[in-house]
PDB file of C-alpha atoms in Angstrom:
ATOM      1  CA  MET A  18     -18.499  15.718   6.688  1.00  0.00           C
ATOM      2  CA  SER A  19     -16.073  13.129   8.007  1.00  0.00           C
ATOM      3  CA  ARG A  20     -12.388  13.301   7.120  1.00  0.00           C
ATOM      4  CA  TYR A  21     -12.064  10.088   9.113  1.00  0.00           C
ATOM      5  CA  LEU A  22     -14.400   8.222   6.765  1.00  0.00           C
ATOM      6  CA  LEU A  23     -12.759   9.646   3.638  1.00  0.00           C
ATOM      7  CA  ASN A  24      -9.362   8.538   4.924  1.00  0.00           C
ATOM      8  CA  LYS A  25     -10.710   5.143   5.950  1.00  0.00           C
ATOM      9  CA  PHE A  26     -12.023   4.615   2.421  1.00  0.00           C
ATOM     10  CA  LEU A  27      -8.708   5.627   0.844  1.00  0.00           C
ATOM     11  CA  TYR A  28      -6.726   3.491   3.300  1.00  0.00           C
ATOM     12  CA  THR A  29      -8.792   0.319   3.007  1.00  0.00           C
ATOM     13  CA  VAL A  30      -9.166   0.446  -0.778  1.00  0.00           C
ATOM     14  CA  ASP A  31      -5.453   1.132  -1.302  1.00  0.00           C
ATOM     15  CA  ARG A  32      -4.482  -1.948   0.722  1.00  0.00           C
ATOM     16  CA  ASP A  33      -6.543  -4.379  -1.353  1.00  0.00           C
ATOM     17  CA  PRO A  34      -5.393  -4.845  -4.981  1.00  0.00           C
ATOM     18  CA  ASP A  35      -8.806  -6.176  -6.010  1.00  0.00           C
ATOM     19  CA  LEU A  36     -10.540  -3.122  -4.535  1.00  0.00           C
ATOM     20  CA  VAL A  37      -8.050  -0.815  -6.265  1.00  0.00           C
ATOM     21  CA  GLU A  38      -9.035  -2.331  -9.609  1.00  0.00           C
ATOM     22  CA  ARG A  39     -12.719  -2.300  -8.731  1.00  0.00           C
ATOM     23  CA  TYR A  40     -12.524   1.381  -7.747  1.00  0.00           C
ATOM     24  CA  ARG A  41     -10.613   2.214 -10.936  1.00  0.00           C
ATOM     25  CA  ASP A  42     -13.161   0.442 -13.165  1.00  0.00           C
ATOM     26  CA  ASP A  43     -16.397   1.280 -11.308  1.00  0.00           C
ATOM     27  CA  PRO A  44     -15.829   4.162  -8.905  1.00  0.00           C
ATOM     28  CA  ARG A  45     -19.484   4.981  -8.220  1.00  0.00           C
ATOM     29  CA  GLY A  46     -20.439   1.350  -7.689  1.00  0.00           C
ATOM     30  CA  THR A  47     -17.423   0.763  -5.463  1.00  0.00           C
ATOM     31  CA  VAL A  48     -18.196   3.799  -3.305  1.00  0.00           C
ATOM     32  CA  THR A  49     -21.831   2.717  -2.942  1.00  0.00           C
ATOM     33  CA  TRP A  50     -20.833  -0.860  -2.058  1.00  0.00           C
ATOM     34  CA  TRP A  51     -18.063   0.225   0.339  1.00  0.00           C
ATOM     35  CA  GLU A  52     -20.315   2.683   2.154  1.00  0.00           C
ATOM     36  CA  ALA A  53     -22.983  -0.004   2.650  1.00  0.00           C
ATOM     37  CA  GLU A  54     -20.671  -2.919   3.491  1.00  0.00           C
ATOM     38  CA  ARG A  55     -17.398  -1.565   4.877  1.00  0.00           C
ATOM     39  CA  ALA A  56     -17.797   1.993   6.163  1.00  0.00           C
ATOM     40  CA  ASN A  57     -19.017   0.928   9.579  1.00  0.00           C
ATOM     41  CA  GLN A  58     -16.670  -2.013  10.120  1.00  0.00           C
ATOM     42  CA  ILE A  59     -14.251  -1.350  12.944  1.00  0.00           C
ATOM     43  CA  LEU A  60     -10.755  -1.977  11.618  1.00  0.00           C
ATOM     44  CA  ASN A  61      -8.298  -4.423  13.182  1.00  0.00           C
ATOM     45  CA  CYS A  62     -10.757  -6.154  15.496  1.00  0.00           C
ATOM     46  CA  HIS A  63     -10.312  -9.871  16.139  1.00  0.00           C
ATOM     47  CA  VAL A  64     -14.072 -10.317  16.237  1.00  0.00           C
ATOM     48  CA  PRO A  65     -15.982  -8.427  13.544  1.00  0.00           C
ATOM     49  CA  GLU A  66     -17.594  -5.367  15.075  1.00  0.00           C
ATOM     50  CA  ALA A  67     -19.374  -2.491  13.430  1.00  0.00           C
ATOM     51  CA  SER A  68     -20.844   0.869  14.201  1.00  0.00           C
ATOM     52  CA  THR A  69     -23.986   2.157  12.527  1.00  0.00           C
ATOM     53  CA  TRP A  70     -23.628   5.895  12.069  1.00  0.00           C
ATOM     54  CA  LEU A  71     -20.860   6.525   9.517  1.00  0.00           C
ATOM     55  CA  ARG A  72     -21.808   7.649   6.017  1.00  0.00           C
ATOM     56  CA  PHE A  73     -20.511  10.035   3.379  1.00  0.00           C
ATOM     57  CA  ASP A  74     -22.268  13.290   2.659  1.00  0.00           C
ATOM     58  CA  GLU A  75     -23.214  14.000  -0.967  1.00  0.00           C
ATOM     59  CA  ILE A  76     -20.110  16.095  -1.687  1.00  0.00           C
ATOM     60  CA  GLU A  77     -17.757  13.412  -0.345  1.00  0.00           C
ATOM     61  CA  ARG A  78     -19.594  10.640  -2.166  1.00  0.00           C
ATOM     62  CA  GLU A  79     -19.454  12.548  -5.465  1.00  0.00           C
ATOM     63  CA  ALA A  80     -15.754  13.396  -5.075  1.00  0.00           C
ATOM     64  CA  LEU A  81     -14.951   9.723  -4.467  1.00  0.00           C
ATOM     65  CA  ALA A  82     -17.280   8.525  -7.237  1.00  0.00           C
ATOM     66  CA  THR A  83     -15.639  10.842  -9.791  1.00  0.00           C
ATOM     67  CA  HIS A  84     -12.027  10.283  -8.669  1.00  0.00           C
ATOM     68  CA  ASP A  85     -11.827  14.008  -7.869  1.00  0.00           C
ATOM     69  CA  TYR A  86      -8.634  14.069  -5.808  1.00  0.00           C
ATOM     70  CA  VAL A  87      -8.516  17.871  -5.906  1.00  0.00           C
ATOM     71  CA  LYS A  88     -11.916  18.027  -4.191  1.00  0.00           C
ATOM     72  CA  LEU A  89     -10.831  15.301  -1.752  1.00  0.00           C
ATOM     73  CA  PHE A  90      -7.785  17.417  -0.818  1.00  0.00           C
ATOM     74  CA  GLU A  91     -10.046  20.439  -0.375  1.00  0.00           C
ATOM     75  CA  LEU A  92     -12.294  18.357   1.912  1.00  0.00           C
ATOM     76  CA  GLY A  93      -9.321  17.402   4.085  1.00  0.00           C
ATOM     77  CA  ALA A  94      -8.558  13.876   2.894  1.00  0.00           C
ATOM     78  CA  HIS A  95      -4.955  13.077   3.743  1.00  0.00           C
ATOM     79  CA  PRO A  96      -2.831  13.824   0.652  1.00  0.00           C
ATOM     80  CA  PHE A  97      -0.556  10.802   1.188  1.00  0.00           C
ATOM     81  CA  LEU A  98      -3.524   8.419   1.201  1.00  0.00           C
ATOM     82  CA  THR A  99      -5.013  10.062  -1.863  1.00  0.00           C
ATOM     83  CA  LEU A 100      -1.730  10.120  -3.763  1.00  0.00           C
ATOM     84  CA  THR A 101      -0.799   6.498  -3.081  1.00  0.00           C
ATOM     85  CA  LEU A 102      -4.221   5.179  -4.107  1.00  0.00           C
ATOM     86  CA  PHE A 103      -4.416   7.278  -7.251  1.00  0.00           C
ATOM     87  CA  ILE A 104      -0.849   6.301  -8.236  1.00  0.00           C
ATOM     88  CA  ALA A 105      -1.911   2.660  -7.926  1.00  0.00           C
ATOM     89  CA  MET A 106      -4.882   3.311 -10.198  1.00  0.00           C
ATOM     90  CA  PHE A 107      -3.529   5.718 -12.803  1.00  0.00           C
ATOM     91  CA  GLU A 108       0.274   5.719 -12.970  1.00  0.00           C
ATOM     92  CA  ARG A 109       0.147   2.891 -15.527  1.00  0.00           C
ATOM     93  CA  ASP A 110      -1.788   5.119 -17.945  1.00  0.00           C
ATOM     94  CA  ASP A 111       1.013   7.673 -18.253  1.00  0.00           C
ATOM     95  CA  PRO A 112       4.011   6.796 -20.444  1.00  0.00           C
ATOM     96  CA  GLU A 113       6.219   9.397 -18.726  1.00  0.00           C
ATOM     97  CA  PRO A 114       8.016   8.390 -15.511  1.00  0.00           C
ATOM     98  CA  LEU A 115       6.297  10.095 -12.573  1.00  0.00           C
ATOM     99  CA  GLY A 116       3.731  11.435 -15.028  1.00  0.00           C
ATOM    100  CA  PHE A 117       0.769  10.950 -12.737  1.00  0.00           C
ATOM    101  CA  GLN A 118       2.598  12.438  -9.757  1.00  0.00           C
ATOM    102  CA  LYS A 119       3.411  15.540 -11.827  1.00  0.00           C
ATOM    103  CA  GLU A 120      -0.222  15.835 -12.919  1.00  0.00           C
ATOM    104  CA  TYR A 121      -1.362  15.454  -9.300  1.00  0.00           C
ATOM    105  CA  ALA A 122       0.993  18.258  -8.241  1.00  0.00           C
ATOM    106  CA  ARG A 123      -0.083  20.463 -11.142  1.00  0.00           C
ATOM    107  CA  ARG A 124      -3.774  20.064 -10.304  1.00  0.00           C
ATOM    108  CA  LEU A 125      -3.150  20.921  -6.631  1.00  0.00           C
ATOM    109  CA  ALA A 126      -0.749  23.808  -7.353  1.00  0.00           C
ATOM    110  CA  HIS A 127      -3.423  26.483  -6.834  1.00  0.00           C
ATOM    111  CA  PHE A 128      -3.593  25.675  -3.101  1.00  0.00           C
ATOM    112  CA  SER A 129      -1.443  27.777  -0.806  1.00  0.00           C
ATOM    113  CA  LEU A 130      -0.727  27.800   2.900  1.00  0.00           C
ATOM    114  CA  PRO A 131      -2.538  27.183   5.062  1.00  0.00           C
ATOM    115  CA  TYR A 132      -3.604  23.948   3.359  1.00  0.00           C
ATOM    116  CA  PRO A 133      -6.978  22.390   4.209  1.00  0.00           C
ATOM    117  CA  ASP A 134      -7.075  20.811   7.657  1.00  0.00           C
ATOM    118  CA  ILE A 135      -6.395  17.055   7.493  1.00  0.00           C
ATOM    119  CA  ALA A 136      -6.832  16.320  11.207  1.00  0.00           C
ATOM    120  CA  THR A 137      -9.373  13.616  11.992  1.00  0.00           C
TER     121      THR A 137
END
């Protein structure tokens, strides 16, 4: 398991409006594509560089592919990264102001201190 890779996925998708829409419309396909094409790219390099060893495990891949932000929180994905991406994808579907944020909080309400470790 790699909290780093989960957070990298959330971070890079959230910063690209086209990827946000792609992930919203085709989560499984986007996760598969991102893992093959982007997971090993080293961010913020002037010359494209890549590693070769990063990949999701099955639980991480399934949580991302099913938009399961509760499972992502349990796995240690950073809650700010998860919340901002999922707001970008789903806030528009809720007619109530802050409706998605309230649903997010409700679905995570069963967690208590200490919360899952988010250190990478």
